[in-house]
């Protein structure tokens, strides 16, 4: 018996069939997103055709010359499946890309800080911490708490106190900062404490990821007004944990490398090293995380519209098409076509991210 | 080792506390008046005030948080009144003057919709989810290891490519699409041959025969839930098996002239399964949370089903309770997995 030696590089990558197909499909999706309005579609995605509900695809029975034709059938309100699939690309990308942008920006920032600074790099003097805490409470009290009562009596215009509140708040804080600097110079309490910023951020991530993300999004989306902007914010603010974790791990590796040390030796500022040297060198894993996350967000979008939570009802979406099969089980075309569109988009994004992993690894060049 | 366990548990309880605070403020910030939901639209002021007082809604937010935490803690101090006795169902430990130190099951408040205790609702629905997760994991592990083994032994042949491509599709297919396709294909189009229902529950109450166990209803949801773990286990087993098969001791075993199946099963598979088993143990918790859509689509009575139903009816206490419960399971399983890792690998407990 011959034992073959292990090669973990899949043969599909060498032939480059999978990434090619993925890029082709993604460019098709991109074309649909950009030129959806210019395509000669016979129906708009929201147009109802109540005489032809649950029409199977390529149904020629009541086809009259000159009348528009439902290529891929219709759903329970006679909406055209083809138009919905093409415009659905737009909804999927409109949600997932901005949400991923928010998530990766947050993840980059927090993960970068956690990984680069670690537990001991940021040190604050106790004087600063105490005076800042004290002035924060004072500023909140005089800026927000007190005016709420005093202005209620004197019926001042509601817009004016808003600026005033922030002005008072910020000015008290700045005074506190100046005072704490002065106190520190007078060596009142020259003790320093290190802020465990890595621990803090990691505990935050662990907390967020132990609540099932889907419940978090469902609750927030179910109770706020259904709109794309709300959903983008909600998903962006809940999806940052994975990019953050990845970037932290990558930075922990990069930070020990020689060139970072030499940059330190040159006397460059920490933040400059982080932005200019450390982050660009861990970019490959970030790009992979972003493509992978986008695939996840696209399936999240259709899941939410499948459950009819969070997204406006008149937005064309793949998930909404799939949902309408629950009233008529013999309408297979309502699952097949949107399902194929959804699965192939997610698959191609994952294939692209696998290809990127392969390409960005210098050993494979 | 003991120090490591204690430290891990302390961190875990901190995370739980954080989750509790986050969940509490999250549900406070959501729009909607709990009193109106409890009492309905047409109630007089005194009833509303009584309900608000009962839930502590007339107090400030931090006080409410403390009250909620007091409700949740298994040991607490209360005034010994019949109302408190009925509300918390406690057993007295010691008397402290007017108050009593009591032990109780955590009181997660009552459902707005049914007025049942939330912990009862969770326990009632937990059974279905546990069964589903267990059967799905069993199926995924068994079949996944088999598939991974086949793919590794027949590397770079048709079977290998087919299994790897299938597992890639299995990982990436969104769970609701997979669920709806499986339920319609096997429960509707092929129902005459499979004899399965599209939706169903573990216990079906029949008007004539009473409460009956319907084990066949678990097949489709468990299969659907198992697809993703199955795909991941297939890939894990394949790569780790390939890794092991290329090592020296396997070549030695071949050179000794051992039987092929003895080498594969006794020598290679035993070592290749280590990463698979650790991965499986970590997933059981996430499977329980991942069962949401599967439970909704197959109408399977479980934790996810009841949570989504409560989200739709805006039943805050049930959603809060279920969220906290799932988070608790997550944290506890994470701690157990960490301790297991540390027990097997001394480097981990020394580095932390």
XYZ file of N, CA and C in Angstrom, chain A residues 1-12 15 199 203 206-212 214-216 218-220 222-224 292 299 302-303 306-307 309 318-319 322-323 325-326 328-332 335 339 342-343 346-347 350 354, chain B residues 8 11 15 18-19 22-23 26-27 30-31 153 155-157 161 168-169 171-174 176-177 180-181 184 188-189 198 239 242-243 245-246 250 254 260 289 292-293 296-297 307-308 310-312 314-316 319 323 326-327 330-331:
342
model
N 0.852 -1.218 0.000
C 0.000 0.000 0.000
C 0.874 1.249 0.000
N 0.559 2.117 -0.877
C 1.341 3.348 -0.974
C 0.663 4.445 -0.148
N 1.412 5.133 0.657
C 0.835 6.240 1.426
C 1.237 7.546 0.753
N 0.227 8.304 0.435
C 0.535 9.565 -0.231
C 0.974 10.612 0.782
N 1.888 11.443 0.376
C 2.325 12.491 1.297
C 1.284 13.602 1.330
N 1.207 14.254 2.459
C 0.159 15.260 2.643
C 0.522 16.561 1.941
N -0.432 17.028 1.179
C -0.269 18.368 0.634
C -1.566 19.102 0.932
N -1.470 20.129 1.716
C -2.711 20.785 2.108
C -3.167 21.854 1.145
N -2.361 22.129 0.117
C -2.834 23.081 -0.873
C -3.789 22.357 -1.803
N -5.003 22.855 -1.863
C -5.998 22.182 -2.685
C -5.657 22.366 -4.160
N -5.956 21.322 -4.929
C -5.587 21.367 -6.347
C -6.417 22.399 -7.110
N -7.596 22.728 -6.535
C -8.465 23.683 -7.236
C -7.788 25.044 -7.367
N -5.245 25.116 -10.311
C -5.891 25.277 -11.618
C -6.613 26.624 -11.686
N -6.777 43.855 28.350
C -7.741 43.081 29.134
C -9.138 43.659 28.995
N -12.184 41.637 27.370
C -13.353 41.266 28.169
C -14.635 41.780 27.503
N -15.383 39.404 24.754
C -15.914 38.134 25.273
C -17.366 38.289 25.703
N -17.662 39.476 26.290
C -19.027 39.739 26.729
C -19.977 39.798 25.542
N -19.552 40.540 24.510
C -20.412 40.700 23.338
C -20.608 39.375 22.629
N -19.552 38.531 22.613
C -19.718 37.306 21.847
C -20.383 36.201 22.658
N -20.567 36.406 23.972
C -21.285 35.363 24.688
C -22.790 35.575 24.640
N -23.230 36.771 24.294
C -24.653 36.939 23.974
C -24.780 36.563 22.504
N -25.658 35.620 22.164
C -25.770 35.247 20.758
C -26.056 36.480 19.916
N -27.205 36.952 17.058
C -28.453 37.044 16.307
C -29.585 37.549 17.209
N -29.570 37.168 18.504
C -30.591 37.676 19.427
C -30.416 39.177 19.587
N -29.163 39.593 19.732
C -28.874 41.015 19.921
C -29.425 41.813 18.742
N -31.611 40.823 16.481
C -33.063 40.672 16.356
C -33.783 41.610 17.306
N -33.317 41.663 18.566
C -33.985 42.529 19.544
C -33.901 43.978 19.109
N -32.671 44.413 18.789
C -32.495 45.817 18.418
C -33.289 46.140 17.164
N -35.894 44.545 15.975
C -37.339 44.383 16.114
C -37.970 45.579 16.798
N -37.217 46.236 17.682
C -37.825 47.306 18.450
C -37.549 48.699 17.893
N -36.575 48.813 16.963
C -36.395 50.120 16.349
C -37.207 50.168 15.063
N -14.567 37.797 4.381
C -15.323 36.753 5.070
C -16.523 37.350 5.803
N -25.580 37.013 4.136
C -26.575 36.015 4.546
C -27.386 36.515 5.734
N -30.340 38.595 4.284
C -31.476 37.840 3.769
C -32.186 37.083 4.877
N -31.435 36.718 5.931
C -32.104 36.080 7.062
C -33.086 37.043 7.714
N -35.980 37.559 5.565
C -36.784 36.335 5.593
C -37.729 36.353 6.791
N -37.218 36.774 7.940
C -38.049 36.848 9.148
C -38.898 38.113 9.168
N -37.909 41.179 9.737
C -37.546 41.996 10.891
C -36.491 42.997 10.455
N -33.531 39.034 -1.448
C -33.565 37.596 -1.724
C -34.305 36.848 -0.620
N -34.050 37.233 0.615
C -34.671 36.541 1.736
C -36.183 36.684 1.725
N -37.693 34.219 -0.654
C -37.717 32.862 -0.104
C -38.859 32.724 0.903
N -39.094 33.787 1.683
C -40.110 33.710 2.734
C -41.492 33.454 2.164
N -42.523 31.464 0.100
C -42.876 30.078 -0.203
C -43.676 29.458 0.939
N -43.649 30.085 2.101
C -44.295 29.440 3.243
C -45.816 29.447 3.123
N -47.226 28.729 0.040
C -47.559 27.845 -1.072
C -46.342 26.980 -1.358
N -46.382 25.730 -0.848
C -45.178 24.912 -0.882
C -44.810 24.426 -2.270
N -45.761 24.477 -3.226
C -45.401 23.956 -4.545
C -44.669 24.990 -5.387
N -44.472 26.210 -4.849
C -43.798 27.257 -5.626
C -42.285 27.135 -5.470
N -41.716 26.088 -6.034
C -40.295 25.801 -5.826
C -39.399 26.905 -6.341
N -37.784 29.456 -3.984
C -36.619 29.121 -3.180
C -35.404 28.938 -4.067
N -32.295 31.371 -3.756
C -31.357 30.549 -3.001
C -30.043 30.397 -3.736
N -28.154 33.709 -3.603
C -27.585 33.950 -2.276
C -26.388 33.045 -2.021
N -26.593 31.738 -2.254
C -25.515 30.793 -1.954
C -24.305 31.082 -2.830
N -22.375 34.166 -1.514
C -21.618 33.858 -0.296
C -20.427 32.965 -0.626
N -20.689 31.938 -1.456
C -19.613 31.019 -1.844
C -18.497 31.737 -2.572
N -16.393 33.727 -0.276
C -15.495 32.876 0.512
C -14.366 32.330 -0.349
N -10.469 32.848 0.342
C -9.497 31.748 0.368
C -8.354 32.015 -0.595
N -10.131 31.580 36.352
C -10.992 31.470 35.177
C -12.453 31.685 35.566
N -13.103 35.369 36.294
C -13.287 36.096 35.039
C -14.644 35.799 34.422
N -17.692 38.335 33.425
C -18.321 38.436 32.104
C -19.830 38.317 32.217
N -21.219 41.491 33.454
C -21.243 42.470 32.372
C -22.393 42.225 31.420
N -22.593 40.941 31.054
C -23.695 40.603 30.150
C -25.021 41.015 30.774
N -25.397 44.747 30.490
C -25.656 45.141 29.106
C -27.085 44.801 28.706
N -27.493 43.562 29.015
C -28.845 43.129 28.629
C -29.892 43.986 29.320
N -29.944 47.408 27.725
C -30.447 47.265 26.352
C -31.964 47.236 26.342
N -32.528 46.419 27.247
C -33.978 46.290 27.228
C -34.663 47.494 27.846
N -34.937 50.067 24.918
C -35.860 49.787 23.820
C -37.195 50.466 24.076
N -37.818 50.968 23.010
C -39.102 51.628 23.197
C -40.185 50.635 23.593
N -8.095 9.384 2.776
C -7.499 8.159 2.224
C -7.520 8.165 0.709
N -7.128 10.778 -1.266
C -6.747 12.153 -1.580
C -6.548 12.362 -3.076
N -7.024 13.529 -3.555
C -6.902 13.929 -4.961
C -7.590 12.990 -5.929
N -8.627 12.304 -5.461
C -9.455 11.543 -6.396
C -10.811 12.226 -6.475
N -12.457 15.280 -3.987
C -12.942 16.565 -4.496
C -14.425 16.752 -4.213
N -17.576 22.599 1.470
C -17.494 24.056 1.284
C -18.891 24.638 1.134
N -19.738 23.946 0.336
C -21.120 24.430 0.188
C -21.844 24.369 1.530
N -20.648 24.679 4.491
C -20.235 25.744 5.408
C -20.881 27.065 5.025
N -20.974 27.320 3.700
C -21.374 28.667 3.312
C -22.870 28.842 3.122
N -23.639 27.765 2.968
C -25.072 27.943 2.738
C -25.726 28.545 3.971
N -26.476 29.647 3.809
C -27.163 30.238 4.959
C -28.153 29.239 5.550
N -31.050 29.345 6.954
C -32.492 29.332 6.696
C -32.792 28.783 5.309
N -31.885 29.013 4.349
C -32.105 28.451 3.011
C -32.012 26.934 3.068
N -35.134 25.532 4.797
C -36.388 25.552 4.039
C -36.313 24.573 2.876
N -35.154 24.433 2.259
C -35.033 23.473 1.159
C -35.231 22.058 1.685
N -38.880 21.384 2.666
C -39.827 21.256 1.552
C -39.548 19.999 0.747
N -42.313 17.618 1.973
C -43.468 17.937 1.120
C -43.410 17.156 -0.188
N -42.351 17.378 -0.967
C -42.295 16.707 -2.264
C -42.097 15.201 -2.114
N -43.319 18.253 7.577
C -42.514 19.453 7.371
C -42.147 20.095 8.690
N -7.822 17.228 7.010
C -6.487 17.839 7.054
C -5.640 17.227 8.163
N -4.447 13.791 7.036
C -3.363 13.901 6.047
C -2.047 14.223 6.749
N -2.161 15.084 7.759
C -0.988 15.458 8.533
C -0.369 14.235 9.195
N -0.892 11.023 8.532
C -0.484 9.945 7.618
C 0.910 10.177 7.045
N 1.364 11.438 7.015
C 2.669 11.700 6.424
C 3.794 11.577 7.446
N 3.889 6.316 10.969
C 2.988 5.589 10.074
C 3.821 4.799 9.058
N 3.888 0.827 8.393
C 3.802 0.185 7.078
C 4.971 -0.754 6.872
N -3.407 -2.667 6.787
C -3.765 -1.294 6.434
C -4.817 -0.723 7.380
N -27.269 27.820 20.433
C -27.679 29.161 20.037
C -27.976 29.209 18.542
N -31.635 28.628 16.180
C -32.775 29.545 16.089
C -33.620 29.341 14.849
N -32.978 29.455 13.677
C -33.767 29.423 12.445
C -34.287 28.041 12.184
N -37.310 27.691 14.238
C -38.447 28.483 13.749
C -39.035 27.836 12.505
N -38.186 27.418 11.570
C -38.698 26.903 10.311
C -39.351 25.539 10.501
N -37.755 32.189 21.915
C -37.158 33.530 21.918
C -37.678 34.349 20.753
N -37.684 33.766 19.564
C -38.134 34.533 18.395
C -39.609 34.862 18.511
N -41.117 35.401 21.272
C -41.223 36.480 22.268
C -40.737 37.801 21.699
N -39.748 37.752 20.806
C -39.318 38.992 20.154
C -40.473 39.554 19.341
N -41.200 38.665 18.658
C -42.305 39.140 17.832
C -43.437 39.717 18.672
N -43.044 41.032 21.628
C -42.450 42.017 22.540
C -42.594 41.594 23.996
N -42.316 40.327 24.252
C -42.397 39.793 25.599
C -41.011 39.926 26.243
N -40.713 41.133 26.782
C -39.360 41.434 27.264
C -38.785 40.395 28.228
N -37.441 37.202 26.561
C -36.254 37.413 25.731
C -35.036 37.654 26.616
N -31.875 35.190 26.743
C -30.555 35.719 26.387
C -29.552 35.457 27.500
N -28.665 31.710 27.661
C -27.745 31.264 26.610
C -26.341 31.795 26.885
N -26.258 33.051 27.357
C -24.945 33.617 27.670
C -24.283 32.831 28.790
N -22.881 29.665 27.398
C -21.669 29.985 26.643
C -20.480 30.121 27.575
N -20.665 30.953 28.599
C -19.538 31.239 29.495
C -19.114 29.978 30.231
